[in-house]
Short mmCIF file of N, CA and C in Angstrom, two decimals:
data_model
loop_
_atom_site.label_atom_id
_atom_site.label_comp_id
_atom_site.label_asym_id
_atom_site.label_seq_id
_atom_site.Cartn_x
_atom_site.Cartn_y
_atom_site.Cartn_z
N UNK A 1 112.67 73.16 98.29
CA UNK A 1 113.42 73.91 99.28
C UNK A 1 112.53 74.41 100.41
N UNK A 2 113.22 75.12 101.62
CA UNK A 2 112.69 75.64 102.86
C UNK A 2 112.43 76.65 102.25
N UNK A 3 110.98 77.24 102.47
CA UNK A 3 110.36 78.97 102.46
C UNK A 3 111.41 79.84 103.73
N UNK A 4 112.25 80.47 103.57
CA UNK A 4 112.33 81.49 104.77
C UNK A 4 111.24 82.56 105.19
N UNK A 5 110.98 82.37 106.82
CA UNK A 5 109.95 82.70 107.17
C UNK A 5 110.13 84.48 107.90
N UNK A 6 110.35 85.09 106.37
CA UNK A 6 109.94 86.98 106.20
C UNK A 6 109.12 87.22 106.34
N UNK A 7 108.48 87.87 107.30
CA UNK A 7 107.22 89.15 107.36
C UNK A 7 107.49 89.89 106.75
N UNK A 8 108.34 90.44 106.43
CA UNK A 8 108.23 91.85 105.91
C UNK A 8 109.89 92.69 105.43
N UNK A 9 110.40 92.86 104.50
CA UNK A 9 111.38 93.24 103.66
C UNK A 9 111.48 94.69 103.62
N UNK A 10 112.59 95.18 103.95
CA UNK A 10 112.89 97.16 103.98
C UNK A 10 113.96 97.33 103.19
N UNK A 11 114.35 98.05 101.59
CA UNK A 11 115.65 98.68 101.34
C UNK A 11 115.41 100.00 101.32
N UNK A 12 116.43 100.97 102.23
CA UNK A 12 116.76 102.16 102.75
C UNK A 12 118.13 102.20 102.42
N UNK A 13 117.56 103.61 101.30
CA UNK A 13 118.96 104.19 100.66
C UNK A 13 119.78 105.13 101.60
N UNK A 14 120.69 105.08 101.42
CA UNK A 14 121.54 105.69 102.05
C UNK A 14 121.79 106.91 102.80
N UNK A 15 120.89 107.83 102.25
CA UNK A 15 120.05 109.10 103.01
C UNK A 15 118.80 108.76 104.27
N UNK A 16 118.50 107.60 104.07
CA UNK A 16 117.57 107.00 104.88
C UNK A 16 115.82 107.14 104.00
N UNK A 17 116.30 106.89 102.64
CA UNK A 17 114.68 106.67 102.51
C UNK A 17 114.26 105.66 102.27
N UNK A 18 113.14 105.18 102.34
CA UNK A 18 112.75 103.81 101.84
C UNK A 18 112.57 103.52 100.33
N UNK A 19 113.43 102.53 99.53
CA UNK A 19 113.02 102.78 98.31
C UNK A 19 112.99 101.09 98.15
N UNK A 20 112.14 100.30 98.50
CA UNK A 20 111.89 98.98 98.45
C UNK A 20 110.96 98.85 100.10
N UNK A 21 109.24 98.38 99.68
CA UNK A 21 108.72 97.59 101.30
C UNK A 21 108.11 96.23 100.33
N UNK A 22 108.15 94.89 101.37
CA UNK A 22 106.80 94.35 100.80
C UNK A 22 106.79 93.76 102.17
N UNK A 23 105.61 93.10 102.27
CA UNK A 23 104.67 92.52 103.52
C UNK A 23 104.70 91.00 102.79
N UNK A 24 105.30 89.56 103.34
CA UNK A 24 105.00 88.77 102.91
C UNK A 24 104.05 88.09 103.67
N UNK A 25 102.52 88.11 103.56
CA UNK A 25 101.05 87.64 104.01
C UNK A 25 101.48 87.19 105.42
N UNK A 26 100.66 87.05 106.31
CA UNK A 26 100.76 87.02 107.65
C UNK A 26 100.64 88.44 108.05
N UNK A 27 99.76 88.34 109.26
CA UNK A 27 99.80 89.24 110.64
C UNK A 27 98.86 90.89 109.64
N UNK A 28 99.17 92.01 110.35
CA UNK A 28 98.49 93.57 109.96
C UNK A 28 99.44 93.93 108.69
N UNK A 29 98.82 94.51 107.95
CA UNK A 29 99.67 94.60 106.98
C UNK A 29 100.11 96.01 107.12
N UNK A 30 101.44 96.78 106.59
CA UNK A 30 101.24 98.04 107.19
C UNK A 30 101.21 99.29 106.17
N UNK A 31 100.49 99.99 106.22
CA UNK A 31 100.13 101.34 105.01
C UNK A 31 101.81 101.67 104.86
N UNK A 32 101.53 102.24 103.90
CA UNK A 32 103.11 103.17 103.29
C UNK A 32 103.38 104.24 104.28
N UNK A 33 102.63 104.94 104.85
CA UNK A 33 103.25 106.26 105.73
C UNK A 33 104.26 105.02 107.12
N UNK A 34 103.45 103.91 107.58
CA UNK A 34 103.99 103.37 108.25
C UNK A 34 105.00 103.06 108.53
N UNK A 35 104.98 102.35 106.87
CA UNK A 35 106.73 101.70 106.31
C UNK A 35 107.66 102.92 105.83
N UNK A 36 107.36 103.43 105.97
CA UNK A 36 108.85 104.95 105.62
C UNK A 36 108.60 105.81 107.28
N UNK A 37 107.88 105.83 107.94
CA UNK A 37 108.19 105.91 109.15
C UNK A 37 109.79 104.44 109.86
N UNK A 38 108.90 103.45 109.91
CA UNK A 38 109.58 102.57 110.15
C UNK A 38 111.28 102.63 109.84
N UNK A 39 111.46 102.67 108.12
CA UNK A 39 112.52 102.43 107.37
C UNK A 39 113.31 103.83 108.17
N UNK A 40 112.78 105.11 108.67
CA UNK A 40 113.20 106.33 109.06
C UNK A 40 113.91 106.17 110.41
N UNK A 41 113.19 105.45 110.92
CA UNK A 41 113.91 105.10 112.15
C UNK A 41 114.50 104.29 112.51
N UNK A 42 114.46 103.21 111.30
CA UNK A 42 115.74 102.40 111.75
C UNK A 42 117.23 102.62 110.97
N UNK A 43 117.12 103.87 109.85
CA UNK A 43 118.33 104.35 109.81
C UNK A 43 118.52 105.48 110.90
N UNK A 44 118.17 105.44 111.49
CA UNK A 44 118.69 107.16 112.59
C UNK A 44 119.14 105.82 113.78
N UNK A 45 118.22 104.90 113.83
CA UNK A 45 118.55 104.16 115.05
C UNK A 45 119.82 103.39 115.15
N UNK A 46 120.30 102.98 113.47
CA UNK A 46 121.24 102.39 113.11
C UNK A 46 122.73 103.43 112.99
N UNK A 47 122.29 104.29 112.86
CA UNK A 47 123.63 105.33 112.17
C UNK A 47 124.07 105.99 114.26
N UNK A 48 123.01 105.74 115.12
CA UNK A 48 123.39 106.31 116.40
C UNK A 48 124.23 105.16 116.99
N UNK A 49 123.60 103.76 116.78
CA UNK A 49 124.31 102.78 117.26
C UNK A 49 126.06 102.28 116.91
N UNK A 50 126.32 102.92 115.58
CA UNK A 50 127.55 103.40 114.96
C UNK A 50 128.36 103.82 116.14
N UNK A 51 127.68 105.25 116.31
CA UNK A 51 127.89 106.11 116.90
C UNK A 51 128.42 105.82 118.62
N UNK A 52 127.69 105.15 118.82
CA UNK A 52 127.31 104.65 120.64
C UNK A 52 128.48 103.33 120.38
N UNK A 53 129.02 102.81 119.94
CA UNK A 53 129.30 101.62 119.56
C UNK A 53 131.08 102.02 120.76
N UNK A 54 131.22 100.81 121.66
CA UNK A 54 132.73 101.64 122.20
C UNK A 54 133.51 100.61 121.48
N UNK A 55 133.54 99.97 120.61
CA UNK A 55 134.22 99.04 119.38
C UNK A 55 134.49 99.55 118.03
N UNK A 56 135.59 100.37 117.66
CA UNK A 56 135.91 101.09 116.79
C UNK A 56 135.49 99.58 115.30
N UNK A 57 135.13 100.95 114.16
CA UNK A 57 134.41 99.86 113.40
C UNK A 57 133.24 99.00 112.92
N UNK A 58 132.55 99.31 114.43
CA UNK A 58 131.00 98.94 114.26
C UNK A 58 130.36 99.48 112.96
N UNK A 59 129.62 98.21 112.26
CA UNK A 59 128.93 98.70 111.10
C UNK A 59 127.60 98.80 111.68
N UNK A 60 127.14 99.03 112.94
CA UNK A 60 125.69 99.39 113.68
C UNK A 60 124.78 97.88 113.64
N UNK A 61 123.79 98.21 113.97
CA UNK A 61 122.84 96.66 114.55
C UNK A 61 122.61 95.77 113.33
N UNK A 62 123.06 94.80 113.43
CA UNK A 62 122.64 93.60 112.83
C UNK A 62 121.25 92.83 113.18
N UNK A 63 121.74 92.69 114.35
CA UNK A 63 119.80 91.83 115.06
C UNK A 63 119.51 92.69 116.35
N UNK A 64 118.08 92.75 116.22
CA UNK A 64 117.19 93.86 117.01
C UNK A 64 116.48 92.53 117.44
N UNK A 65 116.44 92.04 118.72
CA UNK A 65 115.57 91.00 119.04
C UNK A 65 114.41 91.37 119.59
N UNK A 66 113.39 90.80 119.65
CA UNK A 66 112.09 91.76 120.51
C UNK A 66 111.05 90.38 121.07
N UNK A 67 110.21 90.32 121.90
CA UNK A 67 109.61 89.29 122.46
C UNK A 67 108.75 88.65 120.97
N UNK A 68 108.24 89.02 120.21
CA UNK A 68 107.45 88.52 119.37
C UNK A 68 108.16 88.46 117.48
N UNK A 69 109.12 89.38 117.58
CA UNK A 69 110.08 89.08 116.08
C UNK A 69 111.23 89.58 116.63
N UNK A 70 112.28 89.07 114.95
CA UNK A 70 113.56 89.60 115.29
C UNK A 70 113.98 90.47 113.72
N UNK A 71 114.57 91.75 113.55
CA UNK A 71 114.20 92.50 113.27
C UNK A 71 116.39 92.09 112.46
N UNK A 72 116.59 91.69 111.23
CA UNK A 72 117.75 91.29 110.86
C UNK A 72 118.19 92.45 109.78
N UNK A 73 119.70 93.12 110.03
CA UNK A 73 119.48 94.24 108.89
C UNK A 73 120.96 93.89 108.45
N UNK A 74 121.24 94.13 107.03
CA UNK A 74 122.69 94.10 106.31
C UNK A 74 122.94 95.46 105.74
N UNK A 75 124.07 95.90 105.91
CA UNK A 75 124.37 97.08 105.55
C UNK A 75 125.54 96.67 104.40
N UNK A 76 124.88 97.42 102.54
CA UNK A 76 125.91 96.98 101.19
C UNK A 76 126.91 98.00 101.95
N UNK A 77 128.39 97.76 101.06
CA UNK A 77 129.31 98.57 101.34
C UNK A 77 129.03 99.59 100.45
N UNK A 78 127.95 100.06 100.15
CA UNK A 78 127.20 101.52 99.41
C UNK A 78 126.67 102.23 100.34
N UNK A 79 126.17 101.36 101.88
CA UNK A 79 125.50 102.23 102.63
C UNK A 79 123.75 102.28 102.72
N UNK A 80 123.65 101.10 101.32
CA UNK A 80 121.98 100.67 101.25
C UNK A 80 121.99 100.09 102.44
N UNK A 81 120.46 99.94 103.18
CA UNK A 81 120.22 98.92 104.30
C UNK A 81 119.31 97.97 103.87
N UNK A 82 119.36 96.61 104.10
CA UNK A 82 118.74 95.66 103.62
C UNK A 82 118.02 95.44 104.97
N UNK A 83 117.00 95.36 105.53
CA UNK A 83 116.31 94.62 106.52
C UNK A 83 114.95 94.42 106.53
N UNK A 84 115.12 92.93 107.36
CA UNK A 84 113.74 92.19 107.62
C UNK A 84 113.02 91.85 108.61
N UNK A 85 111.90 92.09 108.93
CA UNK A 85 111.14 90.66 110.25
C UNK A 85 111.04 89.72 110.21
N UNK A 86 111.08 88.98 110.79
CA UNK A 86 110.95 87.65 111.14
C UNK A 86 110.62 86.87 112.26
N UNK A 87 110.17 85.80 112.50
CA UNK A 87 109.91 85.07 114.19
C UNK A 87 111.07 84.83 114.51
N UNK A 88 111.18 85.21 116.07
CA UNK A 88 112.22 85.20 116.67
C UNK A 88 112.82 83.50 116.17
N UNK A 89 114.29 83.67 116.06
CA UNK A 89 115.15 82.28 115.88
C UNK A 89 115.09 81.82 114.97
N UNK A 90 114.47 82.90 113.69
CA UNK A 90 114.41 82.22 112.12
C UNK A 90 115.83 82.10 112.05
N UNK A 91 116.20 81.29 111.31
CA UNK A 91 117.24 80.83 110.79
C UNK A 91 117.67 81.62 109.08
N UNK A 92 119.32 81.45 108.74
CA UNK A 92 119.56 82.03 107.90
C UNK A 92 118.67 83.12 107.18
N UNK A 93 118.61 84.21 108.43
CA UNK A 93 118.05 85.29 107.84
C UNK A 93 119.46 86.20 107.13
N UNK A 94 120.70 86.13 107.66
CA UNK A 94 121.73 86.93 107.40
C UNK A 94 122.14 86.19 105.98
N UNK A 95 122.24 85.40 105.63
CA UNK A 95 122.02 84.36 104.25
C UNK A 95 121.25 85.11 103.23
N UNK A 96 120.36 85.25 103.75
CA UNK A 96 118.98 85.73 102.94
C UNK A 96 118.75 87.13 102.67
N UNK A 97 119.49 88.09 103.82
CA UNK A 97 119.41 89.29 103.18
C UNK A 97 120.73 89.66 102.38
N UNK A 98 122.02 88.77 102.28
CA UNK A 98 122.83 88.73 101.39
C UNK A 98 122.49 88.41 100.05
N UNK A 99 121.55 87.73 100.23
CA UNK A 99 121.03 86.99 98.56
C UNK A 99 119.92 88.38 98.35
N UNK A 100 119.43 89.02 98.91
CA UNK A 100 118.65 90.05 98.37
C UNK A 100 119.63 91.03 98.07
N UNK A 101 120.52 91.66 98.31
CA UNK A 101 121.29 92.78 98.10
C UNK A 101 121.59 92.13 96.96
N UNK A 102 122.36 90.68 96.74
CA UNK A 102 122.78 90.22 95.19
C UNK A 102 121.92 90.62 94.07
N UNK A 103 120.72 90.17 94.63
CA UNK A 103 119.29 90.53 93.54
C UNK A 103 119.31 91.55 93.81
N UNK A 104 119.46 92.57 94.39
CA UNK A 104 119.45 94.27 94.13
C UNK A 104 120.61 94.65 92.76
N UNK A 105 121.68 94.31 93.36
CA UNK A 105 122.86 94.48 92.69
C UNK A 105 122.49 94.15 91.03
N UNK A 106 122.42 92.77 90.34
CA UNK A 106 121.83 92.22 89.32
C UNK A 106 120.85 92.52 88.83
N UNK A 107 119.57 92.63 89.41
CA UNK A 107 118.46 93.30 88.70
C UNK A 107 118.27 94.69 89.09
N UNK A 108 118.39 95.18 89.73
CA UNK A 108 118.26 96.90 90.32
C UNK A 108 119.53 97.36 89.63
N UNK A 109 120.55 97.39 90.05
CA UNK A 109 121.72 98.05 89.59
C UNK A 109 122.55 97.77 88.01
N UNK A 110 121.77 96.81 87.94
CA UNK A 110 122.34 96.57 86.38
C UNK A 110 121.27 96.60 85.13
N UNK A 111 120.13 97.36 85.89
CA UNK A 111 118.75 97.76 85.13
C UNK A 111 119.56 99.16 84.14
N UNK A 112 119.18 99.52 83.29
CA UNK A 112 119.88 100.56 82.72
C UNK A 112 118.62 101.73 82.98
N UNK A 113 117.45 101.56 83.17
CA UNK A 113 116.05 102.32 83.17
C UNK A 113 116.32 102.68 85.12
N UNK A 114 116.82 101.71 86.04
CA UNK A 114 117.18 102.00 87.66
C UNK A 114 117.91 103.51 87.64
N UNK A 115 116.89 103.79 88.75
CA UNK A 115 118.03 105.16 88.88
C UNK A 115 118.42 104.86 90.47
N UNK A 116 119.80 104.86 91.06
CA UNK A 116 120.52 104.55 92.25
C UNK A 116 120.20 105.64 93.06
N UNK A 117 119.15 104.88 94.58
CA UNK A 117 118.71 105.39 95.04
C UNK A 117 117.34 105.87 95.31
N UNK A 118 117.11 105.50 94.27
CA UNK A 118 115.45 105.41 93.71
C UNK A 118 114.78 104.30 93.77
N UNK A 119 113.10 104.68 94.41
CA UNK A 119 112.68 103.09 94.58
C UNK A 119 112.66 102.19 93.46
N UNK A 120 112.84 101.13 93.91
CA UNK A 120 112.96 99.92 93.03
C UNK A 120 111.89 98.92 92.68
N UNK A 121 111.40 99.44 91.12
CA UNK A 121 110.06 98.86 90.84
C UNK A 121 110.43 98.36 89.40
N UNK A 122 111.01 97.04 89.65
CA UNK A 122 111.80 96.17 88.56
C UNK A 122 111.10 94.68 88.89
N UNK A 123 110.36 93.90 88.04
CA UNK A 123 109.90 92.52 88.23
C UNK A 123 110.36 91.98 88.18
N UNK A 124 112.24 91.66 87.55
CA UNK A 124 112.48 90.28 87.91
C UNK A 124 113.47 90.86 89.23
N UNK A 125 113.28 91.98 89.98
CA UNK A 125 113.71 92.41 90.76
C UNK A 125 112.69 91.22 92.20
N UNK A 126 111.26 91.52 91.86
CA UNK A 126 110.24 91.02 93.00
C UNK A 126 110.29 89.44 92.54
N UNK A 127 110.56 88.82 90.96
CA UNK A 127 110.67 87.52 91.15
C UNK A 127 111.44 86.92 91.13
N UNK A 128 112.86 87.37 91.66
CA UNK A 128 114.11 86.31 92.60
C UNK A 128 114.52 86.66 93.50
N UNK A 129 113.56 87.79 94.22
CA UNK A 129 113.68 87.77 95.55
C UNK A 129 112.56 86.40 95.89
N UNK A 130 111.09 86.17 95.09
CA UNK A 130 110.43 85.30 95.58
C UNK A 130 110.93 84.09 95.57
N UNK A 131 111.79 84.11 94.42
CA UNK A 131 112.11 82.44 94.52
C UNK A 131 113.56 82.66 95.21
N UNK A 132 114.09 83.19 95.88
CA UNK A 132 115.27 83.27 96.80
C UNK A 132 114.64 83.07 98.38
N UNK A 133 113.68 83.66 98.73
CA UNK A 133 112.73 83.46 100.11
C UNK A 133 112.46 81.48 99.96
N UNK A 134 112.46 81.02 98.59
CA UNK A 134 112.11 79.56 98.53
C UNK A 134 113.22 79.16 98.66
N UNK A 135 114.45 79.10 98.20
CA UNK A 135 115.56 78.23 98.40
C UNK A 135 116.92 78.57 99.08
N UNK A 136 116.60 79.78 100.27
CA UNK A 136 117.77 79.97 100.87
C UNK A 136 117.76 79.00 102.33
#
């Protein structure tokens, strides 16, 4: 299968904390204060765009495009945020962060030791997201 080409993976619970980062190799890698900065502002940035939205209904930004990545986020109907980087014009990134919320759902949420809302430090949690980055 095609590798989908992720920099870098964010789940932000619903209060806006980060409770899932990883960095997949490539480019600066970024410390933890970074990545819960990051994850912080793209729920305030996401929950305003709601807000700003003159299209009753808006579930807020999907793709954040930028000259050097594109920045793809899924919102579960729980209110988790799933989002990723990527090079601009990756393909089936919206694919791919559907198949990660599944693997949230299945291994995170059907962990009986998971507490909802809480970061998520479950291994076959990190190994079908890896082999999902291989065959989406």
């Amino acid at each position: 299968g095609v590798m989908v080409d992720v920099t870098s993976l964010y789940v932000v619970n619903k209060s806006g904390g980060l409770i899932y980062h990883r960095d997949f190799g490539g480019g600066k890698r970024m410390d933890t204060n970074d990545a819960l900065r990051v994850a912080s502002i793209w729920h305030s940035l996401h929950a305003i765009s709601v807000q700003l939205s003159p299209v009753p209904g808006c579930e807020g930004i999907e793709l954040l495009e930028a000259d050097t990545f594109d920045l793809h986020c899924f919102q579960a109907p729980t209110g988790t945020k799933f989002f990723a980087l990527a090079p601009p014009g990756t393909p089936q990134m919206p694919q791919f962060l559907r198949t990660v919320y599944e693997i949230y759902a299945d291994y995170a949420l059907k962990n009986p030791f998971y507490e909802v809302e809480m970061p998520i430090r479950c291994q076959l949690f990190d190994d079908n997201l890896e082999s999902a980055r291989r065959r989406t």
